[in-house]
PDB file of C-alpha atoms and ligand atoms in Angstrom:
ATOM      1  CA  UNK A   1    -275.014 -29.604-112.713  1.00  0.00           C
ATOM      2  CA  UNK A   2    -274.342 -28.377-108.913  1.00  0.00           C
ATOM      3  CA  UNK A   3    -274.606 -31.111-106.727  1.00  0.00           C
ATOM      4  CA  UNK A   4    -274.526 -32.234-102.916  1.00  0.00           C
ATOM      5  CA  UNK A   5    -270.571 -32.565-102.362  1.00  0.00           C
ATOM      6  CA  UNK A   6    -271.832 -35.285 -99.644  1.00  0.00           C
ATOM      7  CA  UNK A   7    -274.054 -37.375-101.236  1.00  0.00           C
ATOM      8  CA  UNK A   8    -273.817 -36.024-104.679  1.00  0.00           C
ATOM      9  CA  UNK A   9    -277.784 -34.978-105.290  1.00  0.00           C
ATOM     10  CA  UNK A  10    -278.516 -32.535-108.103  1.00  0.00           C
ATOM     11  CA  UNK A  11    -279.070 -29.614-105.581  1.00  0.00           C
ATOM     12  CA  UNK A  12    -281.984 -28.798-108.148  1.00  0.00           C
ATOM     13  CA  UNK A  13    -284.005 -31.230-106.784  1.00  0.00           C
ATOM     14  CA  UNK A  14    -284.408 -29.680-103.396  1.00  0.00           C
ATOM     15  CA  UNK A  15    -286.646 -27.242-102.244  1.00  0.00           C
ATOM     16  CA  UNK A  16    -284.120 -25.825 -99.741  1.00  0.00           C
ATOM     17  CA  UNK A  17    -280.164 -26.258 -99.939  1.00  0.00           C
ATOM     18  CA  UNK A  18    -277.824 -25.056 -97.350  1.00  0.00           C
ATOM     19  CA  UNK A  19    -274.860 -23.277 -98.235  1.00  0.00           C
ATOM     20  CA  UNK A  20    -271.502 -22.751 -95.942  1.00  0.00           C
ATOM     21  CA  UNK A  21    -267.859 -23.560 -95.029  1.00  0.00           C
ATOM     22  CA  UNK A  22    -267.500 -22.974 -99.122  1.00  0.00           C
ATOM     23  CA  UNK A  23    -269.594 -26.046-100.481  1.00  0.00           C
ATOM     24  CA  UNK A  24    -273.400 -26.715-100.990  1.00  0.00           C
ATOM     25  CA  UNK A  25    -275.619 -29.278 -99.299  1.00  0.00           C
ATOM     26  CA  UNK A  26    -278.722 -30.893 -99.823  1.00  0.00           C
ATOM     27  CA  UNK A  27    -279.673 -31.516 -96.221  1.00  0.00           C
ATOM     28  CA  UNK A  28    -278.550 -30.742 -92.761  1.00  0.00           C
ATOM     29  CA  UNK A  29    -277.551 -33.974 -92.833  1.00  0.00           C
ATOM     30  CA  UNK A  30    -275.022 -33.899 -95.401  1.00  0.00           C
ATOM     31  CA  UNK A  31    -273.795 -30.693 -94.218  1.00  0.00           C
ATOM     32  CA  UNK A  32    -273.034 -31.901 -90.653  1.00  0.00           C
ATOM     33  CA  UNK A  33    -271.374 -35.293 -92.505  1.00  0.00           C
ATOM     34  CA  UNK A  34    -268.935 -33.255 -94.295  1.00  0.00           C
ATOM     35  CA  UNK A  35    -268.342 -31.010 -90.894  1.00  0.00           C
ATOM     36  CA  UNK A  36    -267.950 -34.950 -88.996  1.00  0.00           C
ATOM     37  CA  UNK A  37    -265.459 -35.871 -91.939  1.00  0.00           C
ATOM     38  CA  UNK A  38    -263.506 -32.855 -92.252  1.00  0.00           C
ATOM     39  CA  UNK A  39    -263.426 -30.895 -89.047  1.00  0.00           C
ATOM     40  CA  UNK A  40    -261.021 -31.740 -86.052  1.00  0.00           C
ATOM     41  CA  UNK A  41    -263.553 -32.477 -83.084  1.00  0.00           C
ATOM     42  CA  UNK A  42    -262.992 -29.578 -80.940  1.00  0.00           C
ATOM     43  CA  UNK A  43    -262.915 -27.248 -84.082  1.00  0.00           C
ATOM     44  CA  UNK A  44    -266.646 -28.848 -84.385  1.00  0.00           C
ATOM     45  CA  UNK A  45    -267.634 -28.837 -80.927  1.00  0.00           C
ATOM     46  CA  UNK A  46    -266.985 -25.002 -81.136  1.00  0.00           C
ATOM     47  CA  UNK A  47    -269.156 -24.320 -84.358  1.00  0.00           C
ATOM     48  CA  UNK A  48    -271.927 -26.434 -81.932  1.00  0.00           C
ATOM     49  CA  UNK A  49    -270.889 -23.995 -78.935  1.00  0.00           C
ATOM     50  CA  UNK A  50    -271.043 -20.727 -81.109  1.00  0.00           C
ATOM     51  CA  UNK A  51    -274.431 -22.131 -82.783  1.00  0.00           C
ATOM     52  CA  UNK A  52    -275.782 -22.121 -78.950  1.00  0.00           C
ATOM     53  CA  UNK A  53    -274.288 -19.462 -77.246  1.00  0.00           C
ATOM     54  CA  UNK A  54    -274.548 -15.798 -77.030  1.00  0.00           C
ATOM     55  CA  UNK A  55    -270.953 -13.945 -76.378  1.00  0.00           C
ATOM     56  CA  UNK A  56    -271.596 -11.173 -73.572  1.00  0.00           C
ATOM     57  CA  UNK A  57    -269.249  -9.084 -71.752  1.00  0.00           C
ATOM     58  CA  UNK A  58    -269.062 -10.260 -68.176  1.00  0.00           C
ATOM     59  CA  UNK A  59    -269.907  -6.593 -67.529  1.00  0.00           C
ATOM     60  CA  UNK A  60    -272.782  -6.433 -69.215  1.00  0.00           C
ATOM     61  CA  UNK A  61    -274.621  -9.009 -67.338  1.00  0.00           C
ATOM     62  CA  UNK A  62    -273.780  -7.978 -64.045  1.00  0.00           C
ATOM     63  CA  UNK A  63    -270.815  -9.986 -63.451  1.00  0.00           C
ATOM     64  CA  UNK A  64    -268.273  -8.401 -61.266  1.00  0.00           C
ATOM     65  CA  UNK A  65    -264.396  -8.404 -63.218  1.00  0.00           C
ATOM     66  CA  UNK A  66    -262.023 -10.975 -61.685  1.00  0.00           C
ATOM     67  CA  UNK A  67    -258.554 -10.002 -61.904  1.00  0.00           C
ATOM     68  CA  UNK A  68    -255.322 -12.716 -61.068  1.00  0.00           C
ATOM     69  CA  UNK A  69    -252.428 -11.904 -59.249  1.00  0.00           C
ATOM     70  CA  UNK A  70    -249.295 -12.707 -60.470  1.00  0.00           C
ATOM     71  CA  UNK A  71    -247.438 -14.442 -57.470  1.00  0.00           C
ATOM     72  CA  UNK A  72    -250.136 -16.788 -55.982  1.00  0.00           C
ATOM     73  CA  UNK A  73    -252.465 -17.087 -59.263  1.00  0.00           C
ATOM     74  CA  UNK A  74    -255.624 -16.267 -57.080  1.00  0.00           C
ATOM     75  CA  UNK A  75    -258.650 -14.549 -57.697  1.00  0.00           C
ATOM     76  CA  UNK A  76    -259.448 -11.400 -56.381  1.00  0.00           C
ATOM     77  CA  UNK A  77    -262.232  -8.304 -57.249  1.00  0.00           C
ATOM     78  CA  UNK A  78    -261.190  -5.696 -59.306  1.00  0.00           C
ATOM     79  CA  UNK A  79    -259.001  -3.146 -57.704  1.00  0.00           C
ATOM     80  CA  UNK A  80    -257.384  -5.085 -54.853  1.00  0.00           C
ATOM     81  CA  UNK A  81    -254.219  -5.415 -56.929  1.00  0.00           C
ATOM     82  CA  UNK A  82    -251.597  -3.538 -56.975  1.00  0.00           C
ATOM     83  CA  UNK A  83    -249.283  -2.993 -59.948  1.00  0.00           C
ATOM     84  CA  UNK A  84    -246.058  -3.560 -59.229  1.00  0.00           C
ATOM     85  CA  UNK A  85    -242.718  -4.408 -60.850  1.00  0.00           C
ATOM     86  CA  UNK A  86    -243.459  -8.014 -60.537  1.00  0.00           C
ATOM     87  CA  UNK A  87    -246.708  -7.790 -62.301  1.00  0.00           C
ATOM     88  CA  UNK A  88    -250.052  -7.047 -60.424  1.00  0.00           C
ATOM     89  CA  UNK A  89    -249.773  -8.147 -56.963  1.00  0.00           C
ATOM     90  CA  UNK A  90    -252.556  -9.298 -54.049  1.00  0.00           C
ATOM     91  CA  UNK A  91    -251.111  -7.344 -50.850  1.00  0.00           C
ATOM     92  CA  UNK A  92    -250.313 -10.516 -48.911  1.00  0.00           C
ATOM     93  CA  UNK A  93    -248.116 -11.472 -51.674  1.00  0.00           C
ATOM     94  CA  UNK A  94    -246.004  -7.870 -51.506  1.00  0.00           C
ATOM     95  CA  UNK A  95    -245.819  -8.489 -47.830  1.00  0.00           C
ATOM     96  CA  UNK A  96    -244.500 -12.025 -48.199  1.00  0.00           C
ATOM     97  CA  UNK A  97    -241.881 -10.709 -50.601  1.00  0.00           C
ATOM     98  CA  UNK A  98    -240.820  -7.492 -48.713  1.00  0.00           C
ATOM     99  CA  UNK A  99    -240.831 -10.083 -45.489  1.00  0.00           C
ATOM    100  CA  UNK A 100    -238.350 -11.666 -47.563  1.00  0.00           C
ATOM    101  CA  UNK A 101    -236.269  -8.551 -47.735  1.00  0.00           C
ATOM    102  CA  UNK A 102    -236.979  -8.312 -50.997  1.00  0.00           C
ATOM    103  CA  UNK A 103    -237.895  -4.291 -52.610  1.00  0.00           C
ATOM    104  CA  UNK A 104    -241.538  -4.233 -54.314  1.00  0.00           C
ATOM    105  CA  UNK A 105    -241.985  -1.371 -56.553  1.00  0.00           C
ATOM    106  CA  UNK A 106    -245.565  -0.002 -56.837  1.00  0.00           C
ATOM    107  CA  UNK A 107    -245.918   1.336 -60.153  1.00  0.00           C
ATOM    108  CA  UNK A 108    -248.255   4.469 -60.008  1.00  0.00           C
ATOM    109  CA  UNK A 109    -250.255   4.491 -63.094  1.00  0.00           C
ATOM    110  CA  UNK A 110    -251.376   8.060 -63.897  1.00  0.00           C
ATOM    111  CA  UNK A 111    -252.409   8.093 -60.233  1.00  0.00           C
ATOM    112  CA  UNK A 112    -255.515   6.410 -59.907  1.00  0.00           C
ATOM    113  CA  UNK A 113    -255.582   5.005 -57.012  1.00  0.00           C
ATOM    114  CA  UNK A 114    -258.430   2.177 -55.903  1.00  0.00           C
ATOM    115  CA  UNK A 115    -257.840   3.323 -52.006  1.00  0.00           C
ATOM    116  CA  UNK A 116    -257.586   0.598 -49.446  1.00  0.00           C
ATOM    117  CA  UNK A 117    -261.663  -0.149 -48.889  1.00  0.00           C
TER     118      UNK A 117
HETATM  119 ZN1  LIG B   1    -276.494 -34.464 -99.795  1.00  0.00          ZN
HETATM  120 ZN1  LIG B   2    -250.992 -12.951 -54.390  1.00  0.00          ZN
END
């Protein structure tokens, strides 16, 4: 007889059983018992997050793309960083190092090129 693997029930005797993570349940309950038990906490909290959340595209919703630059780790829009040798650059950070008398080398990719708006 298939049973609850939490509380042992004959899952017979329910009108609705829930199946998942490769066991049956009788209730809710029991299912989120054996997730408590089982799961590491943050593995859980991230079942909760993905049972509440929607995943979108930044794009999609309007959201403008964010990019990082490589030297001084801050944020800056899309297409005000230039790809260099030393990763994608913000251009106070290629003055700072030529300042230093150290060569930059702008990589041209293909030759797109954002412009300086
Ligand atoms: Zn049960
Ligand atoms: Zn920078």
């Amino acid at each position: 007889m298939d049973e609850c693997i939490v509380c042992h029930e004959p899952l017979g005797k329910f009108e609705k059983i829930y199946a998942g993570l490769g066991h049956l349940f009788c209730s809710k309950t029991c299912a989120a018992k054996h997730l408590v038990e089982t799961v590491e906490p943050q593995t859980l909290a991230e079942y909760a997050v993905t049972g509440c959340v929607e995943e979108v595209t930044p794009d999609e919703i309007g959201i403008d793309k964010v990019v990082v630059c490589d030297w001084c780790g801050l944020d800056f829009d899309d297409g005000q960083l230039t790809k260099t040798d030393l990763g994608m650059l913000c251009d106070r950070c290629i003055a700072a190092i030529r300042s230093r008398g150290e060569e930059v080398i702008i990589i041209d990719d293909g030759g797109y090129n954002y412009g300086n708006e």
